[in-house]
Amino acid sequence: MLKKYLTYAFFLIAPVMAMGQEAVQEFEIPDKLTLKESIRIGMENNRTLKKAILDEEKATYQRNEIRGAGLPQFSAYGKYNNFIDVFPQAVPGGIFGGDPNDIQVIALGVPQSLQAGFQLNQLIFSNSYLIGLKAAKTGEEFYRILAEQSEENVIREISMNYLGVIQLELQKENLQANIDQLTSLEKILQSQYENDLARKVDLNRVKVNLTSIKSELENLEIAIFQQEGYLKLLMGIPVDTEITLDQSVADMDQKVKNFQVQDFSIFDRKDIQVLGVQEKLYEYEYKNIRAAHQPQLVGFADFNKNAFSQEFDFMSQSKVWYQGFLIGLKLEIPIFDGMQTKYKAAQSKVNAQQLNLDRLQAEDAAELEYKNALNKYYNSLSTLASLDSNLDLANDVFEETTLLYKEGLSPLTDLLDSETTQRQAQAAYNNQIIQVRIAQLEILNSTGKITNLLL
């Protein structure tokens, strides 16, 4: 009977299947939304995180439910019998006279009876129950760690998408700057062409480039809209909420100086902690299976009042009620179950061995993730330095070519080529800034310290 206690404890790791409808909320968004503020809003409103927190709350309730099985179980009952025909009983004939070799059939009892009383049951000893309590407590720990892991996942997802939006916005600014330059050049060429000072082919070249960049800008705006929408979804705010992100997150001088590479400790990672708790749960499962061979002792008591009659007159004040009172103990000692317990225990051991292999694999994968994050970070910094120098050269070439073109010493094709090169160099540099910031996030995530972003 009490095997169900530990079963309930292991059901703590089952997901919540239904959620209530959330009330509509109003959000106050600052004029310029920083990464830290985005994470804070997400921590308060992300629905996945809310579900994880509810799972943790549910685990507490289920542990209390299991604890309640060890408390006194008190109940009231009532029973009414109306025998249309009183059940016959066979007795030896000699009891009431007659031939002892005969069998007499008589009706013992009365047609009407009424009983009301109270029952009390108290579990005195059950090792399965005690193991179930420990497993339930471990289940609470399991869900607490899962909630913390969900918190880290929310921080990581919001941070990654926040940086993704910033990356697209930097590209948009770069394209818009080039559009402004080409628009100004187009106006100059249009004026020169109207005064026979420029060729139509040169004017058309600028128009073609300008149209191409504007088309690229339109596609970029679509990508920004989609990326922002997903960021709002992660933050748990309405997708029609207007937000403006703080681009200082891409300030490399500040971010590189302030960033500290974290030391790696495998036990700081929530996924490893979860596997550790699961190992404990398998230990309790094995102990509970073995406890099936141990005795169980239950105490019980029953107090009742009984009345009997030939007809229904139990409401009469003259009716006599007869009292009954019983106390007792019930001891169950399993002896043989067809070897079922033995093979269940063997299966539990196999499951524990498989989990141990999963843990070893996860530890190796975590260490590799950390090393890859470090390698990516330092390589990203080196690449960023190269792209920074390349951008300076591209800017110098563009400025010099523009000056030569205005002086009539350089053809328009050189100017357009230098403008394209400068735009590509700026885009590459902007993208690399974000790659460095992403590498920093991956280091924090691989060390289990991504919550430092909230500090």
mmCIF file of C-alpha atoms in Angstrom, residues 264 365-377 446:
data_model
loop_
_atom_site.group_PDB
_atom_site.id
_atom_site.type_symbol
_atom_site.label_atom_id
_atom_site.label_comp_id
_atom_site.label_asym_id
_atom_site.label_seq_id
_atom_site.Cartn_x
_atom_site.Cartn_y
_atom_site.Cartn_z
ATOM 1 C CA PHE A 264 35.881 27.007 -14.347
ATOM 2 C CA ALA A 365 31.027 18.392 -22.676
ATOM 3 C CA ALA A 366 30.971 21.231 -20.122
ATOM 4 C CA GLU A 367 34.761 21.381 -19.980
ATOM 5 C CA LEU A 368 34.942 21.391 -23.776
ATOM 6 C CA GLU A 369 32.321 24.167 -23.916
ATOM 7 C CA TYR A 370 34.427 26.295 -21.576
ATOM 8 C CA LYS A 371 37.624 25.759 -23.560
ATOM 9 C CA ASN A 372 35.832 26.555 -26.829
ATOM 10 C CA ALA A 373 34.385 29.723 -25.288
ATOM 11 C CA LEU A 374 37.837 30.862 -24.165
ATOM 12 C CA ASN A 375 39.353 30.102 -27.578
ATOM 13 C CA LYS A 376 36.554 31.964 -29.329
ATOM 14 C CA TYR A 377 36.916 34.965 -27.025
ATOM 15 C CA SER A 446 29.887 27.755 -19.600
#
